[in-house]
Amino acid sequence: MALTTLAIDIGGTSLKMMAVDEQDQPLQEREKQPTPRPATPQAILKTLEDMFTRQPKFDRVSVGFPGVVKDGVVETAPNLDGEWASFDLAHAIQKKTSKPTKAANDADIQGYGLIHGKGLEMVITLGTGLGSALFIDGKLVPNLELGHHPFKDNQTYEDYLGKRGVEKHGIEGWNHHLEEAVNLMRRIFNFDRLYVGGGNMHKVTCKFSKDVTISKNIAGLLGGIKLWEV
Ligand code: BGC
């Protein structure tokens, strides 16, 4: 039986949702709603519940979350709300939809939608926060939180490359820091390929070497299907 997955991407700026078949084909247009503020679990679940009413029938759910997630339970949510700590996200969505649900870090899910499964593949996502993921021969090293590590001048990668970084340094400055950060990541991680994705990747103008691929943001949702295959 062909299964339909409802892929959800919880972001710091917007909540996205799309039902996809096993061939990665969307069953209808992606729905996007602003992330409610304060972005508490209750407020986000309420918005998602309303979005569910407009989706076609689905069999299972995948949720990408902007923080550390272990076994479906949230540990951190730096760009949402403190109330998320220890919140069982997979269980809460499963209760609302009555469908089996898996939840994981958003960059990890995005990575599943991008990688080819060979060598050391790394992913960074440019959005409200700075997401990062690492795969070795297709196997995920979960919850890599590069964004919160120092990059330079006592500021983190996320301070420079996340939404705050665009606002502070302007698009040109942000591109300059991005290029510098990618060169540093190459020296630290020695990736065979780096994928750059996320909602702000349309702002990327800097030129990368051949080992960097600019990706489509839709991977953040399509990777949700792969979550069911690992
Ligand atoms: C979080 C990551 C997340 C990234 C992108 C960061 O602030 O710590 O877990 O992947 O934002 O949403």
PDB file of C-alpha atoms in Angstrom, residues 62-176:
ATOM      1  CA  SER A  62       7.239  13.600  10.237  1.00  0.00           C
ATOM      2  CA  VAL A  63       8.109  16.725  12.173  1.00  0.00           C
ATOM      3  CA  GLY A  64      11.262  18.807  11.807  1.00  0.00           C
ATOM      4  CA  PHE A  65      11.994  20.932  14.883  1.00  0.00           C
ATOM      5  CA  PRO A  66      14.504  23.800  15.314  1.00  0.00           C
ATOM      6  CA  GLY A  67      16.385  22.366  18.296  1.00  0.00           C
ATOM      7  CA  VAL A  68      17.804  19.184  19.784  1.00  0.00           C
ATOM      8  CA  VAL A  69      15.262  16.325  19.631  1.00  0.00           C
ATOM      9  CA  LYS A  70      15.892  12.850  21.054  1.00  0.00           C
ATOM     10  CA  ASP A  71      13.393  10.011  20.590  1.00  0.00           C
ATOM     11  CA  GLY A  72      10.747  12.561  19.651  1.00  0.00           C
ATOM     12  CA  VAL A  73      11.301  14.612  22.832  1.00  0.00           C
ATOM     13  CA  VAL A  74      12.548  18.204  22.594  1.00  0.00           C
ATOM     14  CA  GLU A  75      15.623  19.193  24.593  1.00  0.00           C
ATOM     15  CA  THR A  76      16.311  22.714  23.316  1.00  0.00           C
ATOM     16  CA  ALA A  77      14.455  25.343  21.278  1.00  0.00           C
ATOM     17  CA  PRO A  78      16.720  28.414  21.158  1.00  0.00           C
ATOM     18  CA  ASN A  79      14.523  30.428  18.787  1.00  0.00           C
ATOM     19  CA  LEU A  80      11.110  29.422  20.126  1.00  0.00           C
ATOM     20  CA  ASP A  81      10.238  29.304  23.833  1.00  0.00           C
ATOM     21  CA  GLY A  82      11.730  27.841  27.037  1.00  0.00           C
ATOM     22  CA  GLU A  83       8.560  25.807  27.614  1.00  0.00           C
ATOM     23  CA  TRP A  84       9.684  23.345  24.914  1.00  0.00           C
ATOM     24  CA  ALA A  85      12.336  21.707  27.126  1.00  0.00           C
ATOM     25  CA  SER A  86      11.348  18.045  27.756  1.00  0.00           C
ATOM     26  CA  PHE A  87       8.205  18.391  25.630  1.00  0.00           C
ATOM     27  CA  ASP A  88       7.252  15.100  23.930  1.00  0.00           C
ATOM     28  CA  LEU A  89       6.577  16.555  20.489  1.00  0.00           C
ATOM     29  CA  ALA A  90       6.107  13.283  18.592  1.00  0.00           C
ATOM     30  CA  HIS A  91       3.594  12.085  21.166  1.00  0.00           C
ATOM     31  CA  ALA A  92       1.674  15.375  21.176  1.00  0.00           C
ATOM     32  CA  ILE A  93       1.294  15.396  17.370  1.00  0.00           C
ATOM     33  CA  GLN A  94       0.422  11.703  17.345  1.00  0.00           C
ATOM     34  CA  LYS A  95      -2.351  12.453  19.829  1.00  0.00           C
ATOM     35  CA  LYS A  96      -3.749  15.256  17.662  1.00  0.00           C
ATOM     36  CA  THR A  97      -3.571  13.361  14.348  1.00  0.00           C
ATOM     37  CA  SER A  98      -4.071   9.762  15.545  1.00  0.00           C
ATOM     38  CA  LYS A  99      -1.251   8.826  13.138  1.00  0.00           C
ATOM     39  CA  PRO A 100       2.210   7.434  13.907  1.00  0.00           C
ATOM     40  CA  THR A 101       4.576  10.383  14.268  1.00  0.00           C
ATOM     41  CA  LYS A 102       8.339  10.862  14.247  1.00  0.00           C
ATOM     42  CA  ALA A 103      10.087  14.091  15.188  1.00  0.00           C
ATOM     43  CA  ALA A 104      13.737  15.075  14.727  1.00  0.00           C
ATOM     44  CA  ASN A 105      15.973  18.100  14.361  1.00  0.00           C
ATOM     45  CA  ASP A 106      15.060  20.179  11.289  1.00  0.00           C
ATOM     46  CA  ALA A 107      18.576  20.263   9.792  1.00  0.00           C
ATOM     47  CA  ASP A 108      18.904  16.483  10.250  1.00  0.00           C
ATOM     48  CA  ILE A 109      15.643  16.005   8.337  1.00  0.00           C
ATOM     49  CA  GLN A 110      16.673  18.487   5.665  1.00  0.00           C
ATOM     50  CA  GLY A 111      19.884  16.492   5.316  1.00  0.00           C
ATOM     51  CA  TYR A 112      18.002  13.258   4.670  1.00  0.00           C
ATOM     52  CA  GLY A 113      16.336  15.008   1.750  1.00  0.00           C
ATOM     53  CA  LEU A 114      19.673  16.131   0.283  1.00  0.00           C
ATOM     54  CA  ILE A 115      22.434  13.617   0.816  1.00  0.00           C
ATOM     55  CA  HIS A 116      23.567  10.928  -1.599  1.00  0.00           C
ATOM     56  CA  GLY A 117      24.748   8.498   1.078  1.00  0.00           C
ATOM     57  CA  LYS A 118      28.465   8.433   0.248  1.00  0.00           C
ATOM     58  CA  GLY A 119      31.395   9.822   2.179  1.00  0.00           C
ATOM     59  CA  LEU A 120      31.206  12.620   4.711  1.00  0.00           C
ATOM     60  CA  GLU A 121      28.297  14.852   3.792  1.00  0.00           C
ATOM     61  CA  MET A 122      27.524  17.976   5.778  1.00  0.00           C
ATOM     62  CA  VAL A 123      24.468  20.236   5.690  1.00  0.00           C
ATOM     63  CA  ILE A 124      23.955  23.769   6.934  1.00  0.00           C
ATOM     64  CA  THR A 125      20.606  25.537   6.881  1.00  0.00           C
ATOM     65  CA  LEU A 126      20.293  29.302   6.772  1.00  0.00           C
ATOM     66  CA  GLY A 127      17.085  30.472   8.406  1.00  0.00           C
ATOM     67  CA  THR A 128      16.076  32.075  11.682  1.00  0.00           C
ATOM     68  CA  GLY A 129      18.769  29.892  13.248  1.00  0.00           C
ATOM     69  CA  LEU A 130      21.787  28.153  11.764  1.00  0.00           C
ATOM     70  CA  GLY A 131      21.123  24.448  11.383  1.00  0.00           C
ATOM     71  CA  SER A 132      23.808  21.830  10.836  1.00  0.00           C
ATOM     72  CA  ALA A 133      23.891  18.094  10.125  1.00  0.00           C
ATOM     73  CA  LEU A 134      26.551  15.502   9.469  1.00  0.00           C
ATOM     74  CA  PHE A 135      26.265  12.148   7.674  1.00  0.00           C
ATOM     75  CA  ILE A 136      28.839   9.410   7.202  1.00  0.00           C
ATOM     76  CA  ASP A 137      28.010   7.096   4.279  1.00  0.00           C
ATOM     77  CA  GLY A 138      24.368   8.088   4.734  1.00  0.00           C
ATOM     78  CA  LYS A 139      24.314   7.509   8.489  1.00  0.00           C
ATOM     79  CA  LEU A 140      23.340  10.540  10.549  1.00  0.00           C
ATOM     80  CA  VAL A 141      25.377  11.867  13.468  1.00  0.00           C
ATOM     81  CA  PRO A 142      22.301  13.376  15.167  1.00  0.00           C
ATOM     82  CA  ASN A 143      21.877  16.833  16.677  1.00  0.00           C
ATOM     83  CA  LEU A 144      25.087  18.536  15.609  1.00  0.00           C
ATOM     84  CA  GLU A 145      24.671  22.047  17.050  1.00  0.00           C
ATOM     85  CA  LEU A 146      27.363  24.002  15.247  1.00  0.00           C
ATOM     86  CA  GLY A 147      25.226  27.165  15.313  1.00  0.00           C
ATOM     87  CA  HIS A 148      25.865  27.804  18.997  1.00  0.00           C
ATOM     88  CA  HIS A 149      29.624  27.442  18.868  1.00  0.00           C
ATOM     89  CA  PRO A 150      31.945  30.443  18.759  1.00  0.00           C
ATOM     90  CA  PHE A 151      32.832  31.572  15.250  1.00  0.00           C
ATOM     91  CA  LYS A 152      34.707  34.847  15.856  1.00  0.00           C
ATOM     92  CA  ASP A 153      34.728  37.930  18.100  1.00  0.00           C
ATOM     93  CA  ASN A 154      32.914  36.026  20.868  1.00  0.00           C
ATOM     94  CA  GLN A 155      29.926  35.536  18.583  1.00  0.00           C
ATOM     95  CA  THR A 156      28.501  32.220  17.426  1.00  0.00           C
ATOM     96  CA  TYR A 157      27.987  30.907  13.885  1.00  0.00           C
ATOM     97  CA  GLU A 158      24.278  31.555  14.410  1.00  0.00           C
ATOM     98  CA  ASP A 159      24.901  35.162  15.517  1.00  0.00           C
ATOM     99  CA  TYR A 160      26.649  35.760  12.192  1.00  0.00           C
ATOM    100  CA  LEU A 161      24.725  33.504   9.802  1.00  0.00           C
ATOM    101  CA  GLY A 162      21.200  33.316  11.264  1.00  0.00           C
ATOM    102  CA  LYS A 163      18.468  35.925  10.874  1.00  0.00           C
ATOM    103  CA  ARG A 164      20.171  38.185  13.437  1.00  0.00           C
ATOM    104  CA  GLY A 165      23.294  38.118  11.270  1.00  0.00           C
ATOM    105  CA  VAL A 166      21.437  39.251   8.131  1.00  0.00           C
ATOM    106  CA  GLU A 167      19.826  42.076  10.108  1.00  0.00           C
ATOM    107  CA  LYS A 168      23.085  43.188  11.688  1.00  0.00           C
ATOM    108  CA  HIS A 169      25.526  42.871   8.775  1.00  0.00           C
ATOM    109  CA  GLY A 170      23.273  43.329   5.723  1.00  0.00           C
ATOM    110  CA  ILE A 171      23.154  40.821   2.853  1.00  0.00           C
ATOM    111  CA  GLU A 172      26.628  41.649   1.556  1.00  0.00           C
ATOM    112  CA  GLY A 173      28.293  41.396   4.957  1.00  0.00           C
ATOM    113  CA  TRP A 174      26.354  38.234   5.739  1.00  0.00           C
ATOM    114  CA  ASN A 175      27.611  36.647   2.493  1.00  0.00           C
ATOM    115  CA  HIS A 176      31.161  37.582   3.395  1.00  0.00           C
TER     116      HIS A 176
END
